[in-house]
Amino acid sequence: MNIVMISPGYPVEMAYFTRALATVGATVIGLGDQPPSALPEPARQALAHYEHVTLTDEVGVLAALHGLAQHASIDQVECLWEPYMILAARIRESFGLPGMTVEETLPFRDKERMKQKIDTAGIRTPWHVSATTVAEVWEAAERVGYPLIVKPIDGAGSADTYRVDSALELAEVLPLLRHVPEVSVEEFIDGEEFTYDTVCANGSILFENIMWYRPRPLQMKMHEWISPTSIVLRDLSVPHLQGGRQMGGEVLPALGFRSGFTHMEWYRKADGEAVFGEIGGRPPGARVVDLMNYATDGDLYVAWAEAVVHRGLSQPLERKFNAGCVFKRAKGVGRITHIEGLDRLLAEYGEHVVLVDLLPIGATRRDWRATLISDGLIIVRHPELQAVIEMTERFASDLDMYAE
Ligand SMILES: Nc1ncnc2c1ncn2[C@@H]1O[C@H](COP(=O)(O)OP(=O)(O)OP(=O)(O)O)[C@@H](O)[C@H]1O
Ligand SMILES: [Mg+2]
């Protein structure tokens, strides 16, 4: 089976998915805009061929692939990187291949279309209206009421996303959105935030995952002093997660999703109501797939590949641990000068710490607004949730990185 993998080496985790395709027996043709020399090693080794193209140039991409198809059949197209999911669908249509069409992919890219489909299926979404002009935003605000959220219809990483509590605040926020062509204006949902992620084959869920964000992603984005924490949960049978699980099970067929990775976000209100947030037809980023691996002692990269190539898992994935990740942001600007508290925390919790990946002394700080990874991360795991809560809170408060 010859599979075209779009952007096989970027972002970095794509290399592991690419390698997994080869591991499960597929012949992998890479299609990307990285120069061949920039491909990460796991991707390079897995590729039978690499077609170096400009991914934004659809005509050029199709021409290159039709040229290639004279020598080798193309059986399937996979893309796990959000910006090129529509391109993947276009290639499928152009070659008459199975998998998601453009029409089926659009709701995963356009948050208004997404919510319209979800609404039609009778699933609870925040009240929402789309707007392309300032006047439309004001009109939408009147219908939605305060507090509300304004965000791009195709946003990522909470960029250009604002909570607005009054008309006065809306007047302040509007100029900041001038560069965003279309926004969603939504009812603000007060609650906790979780993911609902799956690996599916032929419309059946083979693996499900729920991750708990602490605090809510918008808070992480607003305050640099926060150490964002994500906890992949071991026990999905507890009552307070059932609303989100059930919703996830309804959202997938509503969008016609069949095979691959999905990443949904949902809110749980204080009264227990589950409210839909958004969904991507791709895996979550920010090392969450690795967290799933630490939680199961399994390999979700391979599980995905088995799902899309063989339509099933060769072995079941067992949830053994809660796995928590704490992202750190150094105090100060410039280069990392020192790290405090790590030795003590490792002495206390070392056996449960599975990864320490902090920027080394002397490295330049990363842009915490641009990347959730920030200046590094710690991953801990434990069968008991309370232990992971305690450890992640300690790493959040007692581990400090400094820059100058
Ligand atoms: N209707 C809403 N009510 C409350 N909070 C919201 C609402 N919409 C967005 N938010 C907050 O803003 C954050 C970002 O919004 P959203 O998840 O829609 O887009 P995104 O995170 O930018 O996209 P991605 O998750 O793909 O990076 C949410 O995680 C949540 O904290
Ligand atoms: Mg989101």
GROMACS .gro file of C-alpha atoms and ligand atoms in nm:
model
  436
    1MET     CA    1   0.000   0.000   0.000
    2ASN     CA    2   0.147   0.336  -0.107
    3ILE     CA    3   0.054   0.618   0.128
    4VAL     CA    4   0.126   0.983   0.064
    5MET     CA    5   0.208   1.151   0.395
    6ILE     CA    6   0.180   1.529   0.383
    7SER     CA    7   0.449   1.719   0.570
    8PRO     CA    8   0.617   1.402   0.699
    9GLY     CA    9   0.874   1.582   0.911
   10TYR     CA   10   0.712   1.901   1.034
   11PRO     CA   11   0.595   1.971   1.303
   12VAL     CA   12   0.844   1.737   1.474
   13GLU     CA   13   0.592   1.476   1.589
   14MET     CA   14   0.493   1.413   1.225
   15ALA     CA   15   0.820   1.222   1.189
   16TYR     CA   16   0.696   0.967   1.445
   17PHE     CA   17   0.366   0.919   1.264
   18THR     CA   18   0.557   0.881   0.937
   19ARG     CA   19   0.786   0.622   1.090
   20ALA     CA   20   0.483   0.438   1.230
   21LEU     CA   21   0.327   0.408   0.883
   22ALA     CA   22   0.640   0.233   0.761
   23THR     CA   23   0.654   0.020   1.078
   24VAL     CA   24   0.308  -0.122   1.010
   25GLY     CA   25   0.401  -0.210   0.654
   26ALA     CA   26   0.299   0.084   0.436
   27THR     CA   27   0.521   0.226   0.164
   28VAL     CA   28   0.540   0.594   0.254
   29ILE     CA   29   0.574   0.873   0.001
   30GLY     CA   30   0.653   1.203   0.172
   31LEU     CA   31   0.511   1.526   0.033
   32GLY     CA   32   0.635   1.841   0.196
   33ASP     CA   33   0.803   2.176   0.173
   34GLN     CA   34   1.095   2.099   0.399
   35PRO     CA   35   1.416   2.055   0.200
   36PRO     CA   36   1.508   1.685   0.205
   37SER     CA   37   1.813   1.762   0.416
   38ALA     CA   38   1.592   1.912   0.688
   39LEU     CA   39   1.380   1.599   0.731
   40PRO     CA   40   1.418   1.454   1.080
   41GLU     CA   41   1.591   1.115   1.087
   42PRO     CA   42   1.284   0.900   1.176
   43ALA     CA   43   1.098   1.046   0.878
   44ARG     CA   44   1.388   1.019   0.637
   45GLN     CA   45   1.441   0.651   0.720
   46ALA     CA   46   1.073   0.573   0.678
   47LEU     CA   47   1.024   0.735   0.337
   48ALA     CA   48   1.045   0.533   0.017
   49HIS     CA   49   1.036   0.860  -0.174
   50TYR     CA   50   1.014   1.230  -0.093
   51GLU     CA   51   0.844   1.478  -0.320
   52HIS     CA   52   0.972   1.826  -0.237
   53VAL     CA   53   0.697   2.076  -0.321
   54THR     CA   54   0.545   2.403  -0.206
   55LEU     CA   55   0.243   2.287  -0.008
   56THR     CA   56   0.058   2.615  -0.054
   57ASP     CA   57   0.078   2.570  -0.432
   58GLU     CA   58  -0.209   2.329  -0.491
   59VAL     CA   59  -0.171   2.322  -0.869
   60GLY     CA   60   0.198   2.242  -0.838
   61VAL     CA   61   0.133   1.970  -0.579
   62LEU     CA   62  -0.129   1.800  -0.796
   63ALA     CA   63   0.098   1.817  -1.101
   64ALA     CA   64   0.386   1.663  -0.906
   65LEU     CA   65   0.167   1.381  -0.777
   66HIS     CA   66   0.013   1.305  -1.115
   67GLY     CA   67   0.367   1.285  -1.251
   68LEU     CA   68   0.461   1.048  -0.972
   69ALA     CA   69   0.150   0.838  -1.029
   70GLN     CA   70   0.289   0.737  -1.369
   71HIS     CA   71   0.552   0.531  -1.185
   72ALA     CA   72   0.378   0.427  -0.863
   73SER     CA   73   0.016   0.393  -0.761
   74ILE     CA   74  -0.111   0.623  -0.490
   75ASP     CA   75  -0.353   0.441  -0.261
   76GLN     CA   76  -0.413   0.673   0.029
   77VAL     CA   77  -0.336   1.025   0.151
   78GLU     CA   78  -0.276   1.113   0.516
   79CYS     CA   79  -0.227   1.454   0.673
   80LEU     CA   80  -0.210   1.520   1.045
   81TRP     CA   81  -0.112   1.884   1.024
   82GLU     CA   82  -0.406   2.120   1.036
   83PRO     CA   83  -0.311   2.373   0.763
   84TYR     CA   84  -0.298   2.108   0.490
   85MET     CA   85  -0.599   1.892   0.568
   86ILE     CA   86  -0.795   2.054   0.286
   87LEU     CA   87  -0.506   1.994   0.048
   88ALA     CA   88  -0.512   1.625   0.147
   89ALA     CA   89  -0.883   1.610   0.069
   90ARG     CA   90  -0.830   1.776  -0.270
   91ILE     CA   91  -0.563   1.523  -0.360
   92ARG     CA   92  -0.802   1.240  -0.264
   93GLU     CA   93  -1.070   1.389  -0.485
   94SER     CA   94  -0.829   1.441  -0.771
   95PHE     CA   95  -0.718   1.076  -0.759
   96GLY     CA   96  -1.056   0.930  -0.660
   97LEU     CA   97  -0.915   0.794  -0.333
   98PRO     CA   98  -1.112   0.690  -0.025
   99GLY     CA   99  -1.104   0.907   0.288
  100MET     CA  100  -1.233   1.249   0.381
  101THR     CA  101  -1.352   1.478   0.103
  102VAL     CA  102  -1.314   1.855   0.094
  103GLU     CA  103  -1.678   1.895   0.197
  104GLU     CA  104  -1.625   1.662   0.493
  105THR     CA  105  -1.301   1.832   0.594
  106LEU     CA  106  -1.427   2.191   0.592
  107PRO     CA  107  -1.624   2.161   0.919
  108PHE     CA  108  -1.301   2.060   1.091
  109ARG     CA  109  -1.131   2.377   0.972
  110ASP     CA  110  -1.410   2.634   1.000
  111LYS     CA  111  -1.543   2.661   1.355
  112GLU     CA  112  -1.875   2.811   1.246
  113ARG     CA  113  -1.950   2.533   0.999
  114MET     CA  114  -1.837   2.287   1.262
  115LYS     CA  115  -2.083   2.417   1.519
  116GLN     CA  116  -2.366   2.435   1.266
  117LYS     CA  117  -2.322   2.065   1.193
  118ILE     CA  118  -2.300   1.984   1.562
  119ASP     CA  119  -2.611   2.193   1.632
  120THR     CA  120  -2.801   2.009   1.362
  121ALA     CA  121  -2.720   1.684   1.541
  122GLY     CA  122  -2.876   1.826   1.856
  123ILE     CA  123  -2.549   1.853   2.050
  124ARG     CA  124  -2.502   2.141   2.292
  125THR     CA  125  -2.268   2.415   2.164
  126PRO     CA  126  -2.215   2.764   2.306
  127TRP     CA  127  -2.454   3.016   2.150
  128HIS     CA  128  -2.260   3.142   1.851
  129VAL     CA  129  -2.277   3.382   1.558
  130SER     CA  130  -2.014   3.453   1.295
  131ALA     CA  131  -1.919   3.808   1.198
  132THR     CA  132  -1.700   3.966   0.933
  133THR     CA  133  -1.750   4.334   1.014
  134VAL     CA  134  -1.741   4.547   1.327
  135ALA     CA  135  -2.114   4.615   1.291
  136GLU     CA  136  -2.184   4.242   1.275
  137VAL     CA  137  -1.982   4.184   1.593
  138TRP     CA  138  -2.190   4.445   1.778
  139GLU     CA  139  -2.507   4.289   1.648
  140ALA     CA  140  -2.386   3.943   1.748
  141ALA     CA  141  -2.292   4.069   2.095
  142GLU     CA  142  -2.643   4.195   2.141
  143ARG     CA  143  -2.785   3.854   2.061
  144VAL     CA  144  -2.529   3.652   2.258
  145GLY     CA  145  -2.502   3.877   2.564
  146TYR     CA  146  -2.212   3.920   2.809
  147PRO     CA  147  -1.979   3.767   2.905
  148LEU     CA  148  -1.890   3.650   2.557
  149ILE     CA  149  -1.593   3.516   2.363
  150VAL     CA  150  -1.467   3.659   2.035
  151LYS     CA  151  -1.226   3.438   1.840
  152PRO     CA  152  -1.113   3.365   1.484
  153ILE     CA  153  -1.318   3.100   1.304
  154ASP     CA  154  -0.997   2.912   1.230
  155GLY     CA  155  -0.794   3.000   1.540
  156ALA     CA  156  -0.526   2.792   1.708
  157GLY     CA  157  -0.349   2.817   2.039
  158SER     CA  158  -0.601   3.070   2.174
  159ALA     CA  159  -0.455   3.336   1.943
  160ASP     CA  160  -0.674   3.648   1.906
  161THR     CA  161  -0.925   3.500   2.150
  162TYR     CA  162  -1.085   3.735   2.403
  163ARG     CA  163  -1.330   3.707   2.684
  164VAL     CA  164  -1.544   4.023   2.683
  165ASP     CA  165  -1.752   4.119   2.986
  166SER     CA  166  -1.918   4.440   2.869
  167ALA     CA  167  -1.982   4.667   2.572
  168LEU     CA  168  -1.702   4.888   2.704
  169GLU     CA  169  -1.458   4.597   2.682
  170LEU     CA  170  -1.585   4.501   2.338
  171ALA     CA  171  -1.501   4.849   2.215
  172GLU     CA  172  -1.146   4.797   2.344
  173VAL     CA  173  -1.108   4.451   2.189
  174LEU     CA  174  -1.244   4.526   1.841
  175PRO     CA  175  -0.937   4.720   1.720
  176LEU     CA  176  -0.719   4.424   1.824
  177LEU     CA  177  -0.914   4.201   1.585
  178ARG     CA  178  -0.876   4.420   1.279
  179HIS     CA  179  -0.648   4.166   1.108
  180VAL     CA  180  -0.890   3.873   1.161
  181PRO     CA  181  -1.124   3.841   0.860
  182GLU     CA  182  -1.397   3.637   1.028
  183VAL     CA  183  -1.472   3.581   1.395
  184SER     CA  184  -1.705   3.368   1.604
  185VAL     CA  185  -1.891   3.552   1.877
  186GLU     CA  186  -1.988   3.297   2.143
  187GLU     CA  187  -2.162   3.269   2.474
  188PHE     CA  188  -1.892   3.241   2.742
  189ILE     CA  189  -1.909   2.896   2.901
  190ASP     CA  190  -1.797   2.893   3.262
  191GLY     CA  191  -1.651   2.560   3.360
  192GLU     CA  192  -1.359   2.323   3.340
  193GLU     CA  193  -1.200   2.220   3.013
  194PHE     CA  194  -1.122   1.873   2.890
  195THR     CA  195  -1.030   1.704   2.566
  196TYR     CA  196  -1.189   1.396   2.416
  197ASP     CA  197  -0.945   1.237   2.175
  198THR     CA  198  -0.980   0.920   1.975
  199VAL     CA  199  -0.819   0.687   1.729
  200CYS     CA  200  -1.088   0.552   1.498
  201ALA     CA  201  -1.114   0.306   1.212
  202ASN     CA  202  -1.417   0.275   0.985
  203GLY     CA  203  -1.620   0.492   1.223
  204SER     CA  204  -1.548   0.280   1.533
  205ILE     CA  205  -1.356   0.418   1.829
  206LEU     CA  206  -1.048   0.201   1.894
  207PHE     CA  207  -0.895   0.420   2.163
  208GLU     CA  208  -1.029   0.712   2.362
  209ASN     CA  209  -0.852   0.965   2.575
  210ILE     CA  210  -0.958   1.246   2.805
  211MET     CA  211  -0.719   1.516   2.913
  212TRP     CA  212  -0.788   1.777   3.178
  213TYR     CA  213  -0.651   2.129   3.128
  214ARG     CA  214  -0.540   2.315   3.440
  215PRO     CA  215  -0.616   2.601   3.426
  216ARG     CA  216  -0.833   2.667   3.121
  217PRO     CA  217  -0.630   2.730   2.803
  218LEU     CA  218  -0.734   3.094   2.775
  219GLN     CA  219  -0.598   3.155   3.126
  220MET     CA  220  -0.272   2.984   3.031
  221LYS     CA  221  -0.244   3.222   2.740
  222MET     CA  222  -0.319   3.537   2.937
  223HIS     CA  223  -0.081   3.499   3.231
  224GLU     CA  224   0.287   3.429   3.187
  225TRP     CA  225   0.334   3.332   3.553
  226ILE     CA  226   0.109   3.029   3.513
  227SER     CA  227   0.269   2.687   3.456
  228PRO     CA  228   0.012   2.527   3.222
  229THR     CA  229  -0.070   2.171   3.321
  230SER     CA  230  -0.237   1.892   3.124
  231ILE     CA  231  -0.336   1.562   3.280
  232VAL     CA  232  -0.426   1.258   3.071
  233LEU     CA  233  -0.672   1.069   3.287
  234ARG     CA  234  -0.654   0.699   3.362
  235ASP     CA  235  -1.009   0.630   3.476
  236LEU     CA  236  -1.261   0.742   3.215
  237SER     CA  237  -1.550   0.569   3.390
  238VAL     CA  238  -1.598   0.834   3.661
  239PRO     CA  239  -1.940   1.004   3.648
  240HIS     CA  240  -1.821   1.359   3.576
  241LEU     CA  241  -1.661   1.259   3.246
  242GLN     CA  242  -1.959   1.075   3.100
  243GLY     CA  243  -2.122   1.385   2.949
  244GLY     CA  244  -1.810   1.461   2.746
  245ARG     CA  245  -1.756   1.101   2.645
  246GLN     CA  246  -2.109   1.064   2.526
  247MET     CA  247  -2.084   1.393   2.339
  248GLY     CA  248  -1.766   1.276   2.170
  249GLY     CA  249  -1.940   0.960   2.058
  250GLU     CA  250  -2.214   1.171   1.898
  251VAL     CA  251  -1.989   1.437   1.744
  252LEU     CA  252  -1.783   1.191   1.538
  253PRO     CA  253  -2.074   1.047   1.339
  254ALA     CA  254  -2.231   1.393   1.312
  255LEU     CA  255  -1.921   1.503   1.122
  256GLY     CA  256  -1.887   1.175   0.935
  257PHE     CA  257  -1.542   1.104   1.077
  258ARG     CA  258  -1.423   0.751   1.001
  259SER     CA  259  -1.052   0.672   1.035
  260GLY     CA  260  -0.765   0.849   1.208
  261PHE     CA  261  -0.699   1.068   1.508
  262THR     CA  262  -0.944   1.320   1.651
  263HIS     CA  263  -0.895   1.589   1.913
  264MET     CA  264  -1.208   1.743   2.064
  265GLU     CA  265  -1.232   2.000   2.340
  266TRP     CA  266  -1.533   2.031   2.569
  267TYR     CA  267  -1.640   2.226   2.872
  268ARG     CA  268  -1.796   2.089   3.188
  269LYS     CA  269  -2.012   2.343   3.364
  270ALA     CA  270  -2.047   2.349   3.743
  271ASP     CA  271  -2.395   2.198   3.709
  272GLY     CA  272  -2.246   1.906   3.516
  273GLU     CA  273  -2.363   2.002   3.168
  274ALA     CA  274  -2.116   1.915   2.891
  275VAL     CA  275  -2.076   2.179   2.619
  276PHE     CA  276  -1.896   2.128   2.289
  277GLY     CA  277  -1.581   2.337   2.232
  278GLU     CA  278  -1.416   2.239   1.906
  279ILE     CA  279  -1.274   1.941   1.722
  280GLY     CA  280  -0.978   1.871   1.497
  281GLY     CA  281  -0.946   1.572   1.264
  282ARG     CA  282  -0.591   1.527   1.382
  283PRO     CA  283  -0.400   1.443   1.698
  284PRO     CA  284  -0.355   1.704   1.972
  285GLY     CA  285  -0.020   1.886   1.972
  286ALA     CA  286   0.198   1.998   2.263
  287ARG     CA  287   0.329   1.648   2.338
  288VAL     CA  288  -0.016   1.510   2.425
  289VAL     CA  289   0.041   1.198   2.212
  290ASP     CA  290   0.351   1.133   2.423
  291LEU     CA  291   0.140   1.179   2.736
  292MET     CA  292  -0.100   0.913   2.604
  293ASN     CA  293   0.200   0.686   2.554
  294TYR     CA  294   0.317   0.742   2.910
  295ALA     CA  295  -0.036   0.677   3.036
  296THR     CA  296  -0.068   0.346   2.852
  297ASP     CA  297   0.294   0.229   2.812
  298GLY     CA  298   0.177   0.196   2.452
  299ASP     CA  299   0.259   0.362   2.120
  300LEU     CA  300  -0.019   0.584   1.988
  301TYR     CA  301   0.185   0.674   1.681
  302VAL     CA  302   0.177   0.308   1.580
  303ALA     CA  303  -0.186   0.271   1.691
  304TRP     CA  304  -0.284   0.553   1.454
  305ALA     CA  305  -0.088   0.392   1.170
  306GLU     CA  306  -0.254   0.056   1.236
  307ALA     CA  307  -0.592   0.224   1.235
  308VAL     CA  308  -0.545   0.396   0.900
  309VAL     CA  309  -0.358   0.110   0.731
  310HIS     CA  310  -0.508  -0.207   0.882
  311ARG     CA  311  -0.831  -0.058   1.028
  312GLY     CA  312  -0.768  -0.214   1.370
  313LEU     CA  313  -0.520  -0.236   1.657
  314SER     CA  314  -0.283  -0.532   1.682
  315GLN     CA  315  -0.296  -0.512   2.061
  316PRO     CA  316  -0.530  -0.337   2.301
  317LEU     CA  317  -0.414  -0.018   2.474
  318GLU     CA  318  -0.456  -0.032   2.848
  319ARG     CA  319  -0.486   0.279   3.063
  320LYS     CA  320  -0.240   0.229   3.348
  321PHE     CA  321  -0.151   0.577   3.470
  322ASN     CA  322  -0.265   0.934   3.495
  323ALA     CA  323   0.006   1.126   3.312
  324GLY     CA  324   0.057   1.494   3.385
  325CYS     CA  325   0.263   1.749   3.199
  326VAL     CA  326   0.373   2.084   3.345
  327PHE     CA  327   0.507   2.350   3.109
  328LYS     CA  328   0.749   2.601   3.259
  329ARG     CA  329   0.804   2.966   3.178
  330ALA     CA  330   1.125   3.125   3.300
  331LYS     CA  331   1.121   3.449   3.495
  332GLY     CA  332   1.301   3.727   3.312
  333VAL     CA  333   1.398   3.773   2.949
  334GLY     CA  334   1.692   3.650   2.743
  335ARG     CA  335   1.892   3.338   2.825
  336ILE     CA  336   1.829   3.081   3.095
  337THR     CA  337   2.068   3.155   3.383
  338HIS     CA  338   1.965   2.904   3.648
  339ILE     CA  339   1.702   2.653   3.753
  340GLU     CA  340   1.587   2.621   4.114
  341GLY     CA  341   1.401   2.348   4.298
  342LEU     CA  342   1.451   2.066   4.050
  343ASP     CA  343   1.684   1.857   4.267
  344ARG     CA  344   1.449   1.864   4.564
  345LEU     CA  345   1.146   1.775   4.357
  346LEU     CA  346   1.330   1.490   4.188
  347ALA     CA  347   1.447   1.360   4.525
  348GLU     CA  348   1.086   1.362   4.641
  349TYR     CA  349   0.906   1.234   4.330
  350GLY     CA  350   1.183   1.099   4.106
  351GLU     CA  351   1.038   0.752   4.054
  352HIS     CA  352   0.718   0.904   3.910
  353VAL     CA  353   0.895   1.156   3.686
  354VAL     CA  354   0.921   1.012   3.336
  355LEU     CA  355   1.051   1.312   3.146
  356VAL     CA  356   1.246   1.629   3.227
  357ASP     CA  357   1.289   1.836   2.913
  358LEU     CA  358   1.387   2.189   3.018
  359LEU     CA  359   1.590   2.437   2.819
  360PRO     CA  360   1.952   2.412   2.930
  361ILE     CA  361   2.139   2.697   3.100
  362GLY     CA  362   2.249   2.944   2.835
  363ALA     CA  363   1.964   2.870   2.593
  364THR     CA  364   1.747   3.157   2.474
  365ARG     CA  365   1.395   3.157   2.615
  366ARG     CA  366   1.118   3.047   2.380
  367ASP     CA  367   0.819   3.269   2.307
  368TRP     CA  368   0.561   3.146   2.560
  369ARG     CA  369   0.281   3.317   2.370
  370ALA     CA  370   0.366   3.132   2.049
  371THR     CA  371   0.430   2.788   2.194
  372LEU     CA  372   0.265   2.612   2.486
  373ILE     CA  373   0.587   2.414   2.533
  374SER     CA  374   0.740   2.741   2.659
  375ASP     CA  375   1.081   2.690   2.825
  376GLY     CA  376   1.040   2.322   2.885
  377LEU     CA  377   0.830   2.056   3.047
  378ILE     CA  378   0.815   1.786   3.310
  379ILE     CA  379   0.602   1.473   3.279
  380VAL     CA  380   0.496   1.268   3.582
  381ARG     CA  381   0.267   0.968   3.610
  382HIS     CA  382   0.093   0.767   3.879
  383PRO     CA  383  -0.206   0.532   3.892
  384GLU     CA  384  -0.376   0.764   4.144
  385LEU     CA  385  -0.506   1.094   4.010
  386GLN     CA  386  -0.458   1.271   4.342
  387ALA     CA  387  -0.086   1.192   4.333
  388VAL     CA  388  -0.053   1.343   3.985
  389ILE     CA  389  -0.246   1.652   4.090
  390GLU     CA  390  -0.012   1.696   4.386
  391MET     CA  391   0.305   1.641   4.184
  392THR     CA  392   0.204   1.870   3.899
  393GLU     CA  393   0.108   2.143   4.146
  394ARG     CA  394   0.445   2.111   4.316
  395PHE     CA  395   0.634   2.129   3.986
  396ALA     CA  396   0.423   2.427   3.892
  397SER     CA  397   0.492   2.618   4.214
  398ASP     CA  398   0.831   2.497   4.339
  399LEU     CA  399   1.032   2.465   4.018
  400ASP     CA  400   1.162   2.797   3.891
  401MET     CA  401   1.360   2.883   3.581
  402TYR     CA  402   1.531   3.221   3.554
  403ALA     CA  403   1.649   3.413   3.252
  404GLU     CA  404   1.853   3.728   3.206
  405LIG     N1  405  -1.742   2.985   2.426
  405LIG     C1  406  -1.639   2.983   2.511
  405LIG     N2  407  -1.658   2.989   2.644
  405LIG     C2  408  -1.554   2.989   2.730
  405LIG     N3  409  -1.426   2.984   2.693
  405LIG     C3  410  -1.400   2.978   2.561
  405LIG     C4  411  -1.503   2.975   2.464
  405LIG     N4  412  -1.445   2.968   2.341
  405LIG     C5  413  -1.311   2.966   2.363
  405LIG     N5  414  -1.284   2.972   2.494
  405LIG     C6  415  -1.150   2.973   2.557
  405LIG     O1  416  -1.053   3.003   2.460
  405LIG     C7  417  -0.969   2.889   2.436
  405LIG     C8  418  -0.934   2.881   2.288
  405LIG     O2  419  -1.052   2.864   2.208
  405LIG     P1  420  -1.065   2.744   2.105
  405LIG     O3  421  -1.033   2.618   2.175
  405LIG     O4  422  -1.195   2.757   2.039
  405LIG     O5  423  -0.957   2.774   1.992
  405LIG     P2  424  -0.800   2.745   1.994
  405LIG     O6  425  -0.759   2.686   2.122
  405LIG     O7  426  -0.736   2.871   1.955
  405LIG     O8  427  -0.776   2.633   1.892
  405LIG     P3  428  -0.683   2.505   1.919
  405LIG     O9  429  -0.734   2.435   2.042
  405LIG    O10  430  -0.698   2.428   1.794
  405LIG    O11  431  -0.544   2.556   1.944
  405LIG     C9  432  -1.049   2.772   2.489
  405LIG    O12  433  -0.967   2.664   2.525
  405LIG    C10  434  -1.119   2.834   2.608
  405LIG    O13  435  -1.032   2.844   2.721
  406MG      MG  436  -0.880   2.490   2.157
   0.00000   0.00000   0.00000
